[in-house]
PDB file of C-alpha atoms in Angstrom:
ATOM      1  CA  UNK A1337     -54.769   4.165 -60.070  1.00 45.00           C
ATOM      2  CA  UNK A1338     -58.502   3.325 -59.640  1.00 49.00           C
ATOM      3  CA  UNK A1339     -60.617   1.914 -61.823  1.00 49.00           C
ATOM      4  CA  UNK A1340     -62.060  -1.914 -62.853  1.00 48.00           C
ATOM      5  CA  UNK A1341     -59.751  -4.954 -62.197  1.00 49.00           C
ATOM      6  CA  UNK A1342     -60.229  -8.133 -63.839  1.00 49.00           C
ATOM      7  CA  UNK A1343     -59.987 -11.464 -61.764  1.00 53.00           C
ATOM      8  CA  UNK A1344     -60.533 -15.171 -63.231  1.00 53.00           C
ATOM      9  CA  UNK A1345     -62.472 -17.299 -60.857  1.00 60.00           C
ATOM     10  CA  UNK A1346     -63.024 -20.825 -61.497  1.00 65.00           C
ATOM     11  CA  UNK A1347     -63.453 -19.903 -65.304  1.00 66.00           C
ATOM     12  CA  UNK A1348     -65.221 -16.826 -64.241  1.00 69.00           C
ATOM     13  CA  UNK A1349     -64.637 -13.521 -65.256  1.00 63.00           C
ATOM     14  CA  UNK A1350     -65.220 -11.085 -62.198  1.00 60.00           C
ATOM     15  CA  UNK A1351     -65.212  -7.261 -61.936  1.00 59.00           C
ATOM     16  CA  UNK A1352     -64.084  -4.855 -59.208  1.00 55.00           C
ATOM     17  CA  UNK A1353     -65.107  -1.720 -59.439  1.00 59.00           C
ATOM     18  CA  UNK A1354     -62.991   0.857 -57.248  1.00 55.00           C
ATOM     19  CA  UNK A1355     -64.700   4.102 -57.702  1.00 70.00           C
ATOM     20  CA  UNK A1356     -63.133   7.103 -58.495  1.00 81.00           C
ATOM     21  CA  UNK A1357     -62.527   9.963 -55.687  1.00 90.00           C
ATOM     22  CA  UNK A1358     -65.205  12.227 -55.926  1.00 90.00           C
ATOM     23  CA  UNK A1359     -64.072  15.330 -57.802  1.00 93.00           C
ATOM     24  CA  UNK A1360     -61.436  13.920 -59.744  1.00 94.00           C
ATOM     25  CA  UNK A1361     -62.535  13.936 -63.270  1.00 94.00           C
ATOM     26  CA  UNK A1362     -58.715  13.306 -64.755  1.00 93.00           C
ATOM     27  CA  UNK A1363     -58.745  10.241 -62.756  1.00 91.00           C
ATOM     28  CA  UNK A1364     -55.132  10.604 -61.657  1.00 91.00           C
ATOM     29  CA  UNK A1365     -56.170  10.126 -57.795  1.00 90.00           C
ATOM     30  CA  UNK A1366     -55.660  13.732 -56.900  1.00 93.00           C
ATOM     31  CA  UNK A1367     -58.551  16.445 -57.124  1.00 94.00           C
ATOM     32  CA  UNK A1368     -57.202  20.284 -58.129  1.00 93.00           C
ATOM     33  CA  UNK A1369     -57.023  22.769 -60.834  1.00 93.00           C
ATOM     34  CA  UNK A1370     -57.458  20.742 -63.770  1.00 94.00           C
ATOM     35  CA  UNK A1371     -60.497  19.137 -62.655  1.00 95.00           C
ATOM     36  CA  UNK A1372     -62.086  22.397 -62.011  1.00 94.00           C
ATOM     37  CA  UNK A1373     -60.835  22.948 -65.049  1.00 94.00           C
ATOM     38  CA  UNK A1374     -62.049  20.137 -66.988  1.00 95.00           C
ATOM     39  CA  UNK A1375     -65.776  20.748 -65.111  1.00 95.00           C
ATOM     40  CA  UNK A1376     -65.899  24.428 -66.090  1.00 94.00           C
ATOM     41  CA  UNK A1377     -65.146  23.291 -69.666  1.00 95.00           C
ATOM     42  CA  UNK A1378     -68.111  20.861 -69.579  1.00 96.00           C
ATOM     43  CA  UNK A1379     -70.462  23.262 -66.977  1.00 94.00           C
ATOM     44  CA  UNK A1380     -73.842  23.055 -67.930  1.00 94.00           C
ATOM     45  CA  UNK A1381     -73.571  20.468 -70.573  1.00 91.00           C
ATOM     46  CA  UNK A1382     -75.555  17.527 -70.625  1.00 92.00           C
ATOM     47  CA  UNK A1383     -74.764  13.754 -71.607  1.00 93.00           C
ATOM     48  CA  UNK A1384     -71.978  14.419 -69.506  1.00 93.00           C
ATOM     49  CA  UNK A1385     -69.345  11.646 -67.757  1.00 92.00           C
ATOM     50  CA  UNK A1386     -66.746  11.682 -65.196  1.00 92.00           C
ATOM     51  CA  UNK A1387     -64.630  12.444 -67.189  1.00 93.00           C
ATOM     52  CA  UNK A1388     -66.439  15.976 -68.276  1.00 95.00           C
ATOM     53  CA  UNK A1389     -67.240  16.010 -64.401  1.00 94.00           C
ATOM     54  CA  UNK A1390     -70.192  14.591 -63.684  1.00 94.00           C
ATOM     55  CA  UNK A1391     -69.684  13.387 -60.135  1.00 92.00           C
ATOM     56  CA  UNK A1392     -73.165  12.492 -59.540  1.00 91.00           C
ATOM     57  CA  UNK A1393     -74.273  10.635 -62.357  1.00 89.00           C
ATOM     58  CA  UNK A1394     -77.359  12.681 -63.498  1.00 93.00           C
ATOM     59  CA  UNK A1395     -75.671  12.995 -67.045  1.00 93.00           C
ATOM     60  CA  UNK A1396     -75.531  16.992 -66.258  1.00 95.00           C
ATOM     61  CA  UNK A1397     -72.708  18.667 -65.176  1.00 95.00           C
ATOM     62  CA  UNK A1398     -74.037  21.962 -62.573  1.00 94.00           C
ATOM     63  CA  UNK A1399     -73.700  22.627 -58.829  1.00 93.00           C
ATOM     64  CA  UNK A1400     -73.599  19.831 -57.392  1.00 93.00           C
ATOM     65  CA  UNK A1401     -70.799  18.650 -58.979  1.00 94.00           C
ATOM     66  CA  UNK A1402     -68.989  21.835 -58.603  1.00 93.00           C
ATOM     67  CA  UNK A1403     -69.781  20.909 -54.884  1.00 92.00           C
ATOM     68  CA  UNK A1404     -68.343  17.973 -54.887  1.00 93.00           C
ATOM     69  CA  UNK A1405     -64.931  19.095 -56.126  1.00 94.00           C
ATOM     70  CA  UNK A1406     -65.188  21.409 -53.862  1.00 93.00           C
ATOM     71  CA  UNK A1407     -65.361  19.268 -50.935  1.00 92.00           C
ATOM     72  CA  UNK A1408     -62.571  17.230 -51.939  1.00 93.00           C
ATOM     73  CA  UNK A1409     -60.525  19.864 -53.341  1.00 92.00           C
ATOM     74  CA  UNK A1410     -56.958  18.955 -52.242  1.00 91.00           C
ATOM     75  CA  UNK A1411     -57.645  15.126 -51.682  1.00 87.00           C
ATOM     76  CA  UNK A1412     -55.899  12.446 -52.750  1.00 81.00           C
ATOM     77  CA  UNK A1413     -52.763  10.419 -53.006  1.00 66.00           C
ATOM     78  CA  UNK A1414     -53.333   8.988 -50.033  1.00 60.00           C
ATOM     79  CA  UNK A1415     -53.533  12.315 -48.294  1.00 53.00           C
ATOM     80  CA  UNK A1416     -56.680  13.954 -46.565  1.00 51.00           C
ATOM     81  CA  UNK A1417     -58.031  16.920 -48.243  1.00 52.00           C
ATOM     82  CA  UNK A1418     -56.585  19.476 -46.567  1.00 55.00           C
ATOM     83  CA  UNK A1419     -57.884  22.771 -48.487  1.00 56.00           C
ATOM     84  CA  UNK A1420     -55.294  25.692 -48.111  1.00 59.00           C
ATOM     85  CA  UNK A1421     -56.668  29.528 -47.658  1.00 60.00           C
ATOM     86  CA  UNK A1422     -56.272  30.360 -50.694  1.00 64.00           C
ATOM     87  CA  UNK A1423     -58.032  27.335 -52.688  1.00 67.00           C
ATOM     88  CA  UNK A1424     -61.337  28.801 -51.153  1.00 68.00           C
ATOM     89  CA  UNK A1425     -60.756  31.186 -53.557  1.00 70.00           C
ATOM     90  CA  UNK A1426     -59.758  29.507 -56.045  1.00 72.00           C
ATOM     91  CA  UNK A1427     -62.649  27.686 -56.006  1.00 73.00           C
ATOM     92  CA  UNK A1428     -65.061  30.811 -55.505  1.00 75.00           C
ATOM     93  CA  UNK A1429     -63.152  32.063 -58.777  1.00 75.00           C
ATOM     94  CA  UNK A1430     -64.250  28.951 -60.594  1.00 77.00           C
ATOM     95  CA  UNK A1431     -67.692  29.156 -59.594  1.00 75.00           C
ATOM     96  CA  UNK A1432     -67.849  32.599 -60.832  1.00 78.00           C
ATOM     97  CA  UNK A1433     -66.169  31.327 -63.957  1.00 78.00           C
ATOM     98  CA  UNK A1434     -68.643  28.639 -64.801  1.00 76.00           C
ATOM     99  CA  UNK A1435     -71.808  30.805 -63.738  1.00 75.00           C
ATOM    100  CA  UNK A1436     -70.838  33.310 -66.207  1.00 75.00           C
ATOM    101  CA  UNK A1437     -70.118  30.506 -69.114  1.00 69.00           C
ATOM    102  CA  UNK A1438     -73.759  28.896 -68.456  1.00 63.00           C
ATOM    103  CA  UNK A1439     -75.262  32.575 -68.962  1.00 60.00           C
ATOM    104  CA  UNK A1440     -73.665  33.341 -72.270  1.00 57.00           C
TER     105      UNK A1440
END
């Protein structure tokens, strides 16, 4: 799993940071339905984190971190993302989804 590792250097504490793979906001190394999930739950908030899919760090969650999942939709685990047919519309669906949660 990613995420910080703690080292001891000469009475040092150091930090290493592995980021996260864009899109994955349940941080279990693979992007797919329930981190669309988790961003159309959170879509349009603000104060937002990775975890409530912010992939971009503006505190927002909108498009472009819908497009972000999107292009990594099916990564992970040490495999390339390698969308099937059908998650295109999957992901249209979510799109649709969280567009018509942001208007209400």
């Amino acid at each position: 799993m990613n995420g910080p590792i703690f080292e001891t250097l000469e009475g040092r504490v150091l930090l290493s940071v592995t980021p996260f793979l864009p899109g994955d906001a349940t941080q279990d190394d693979l992007v797919g339905i329930a981190d669309l999930a988790t961003l159309a739950d959170h879509y349009g908030g603000n104060e937002a984190s990775w975890t409530d899919g912010d992939f971009n760090a503006d505190a927002l969650v909108g498009i472009a971190d819908l497009v972000a999942l999107a292009d990594h939709y099916g990564a992970g685990a040490g495999g390339a993302a390698v969308p099937e047919p059908s998650a295109c519309a999957l992901l249209a669906a979510g799109m649709l989804a969280a567009l018509r949660r942001r208007r209400r």
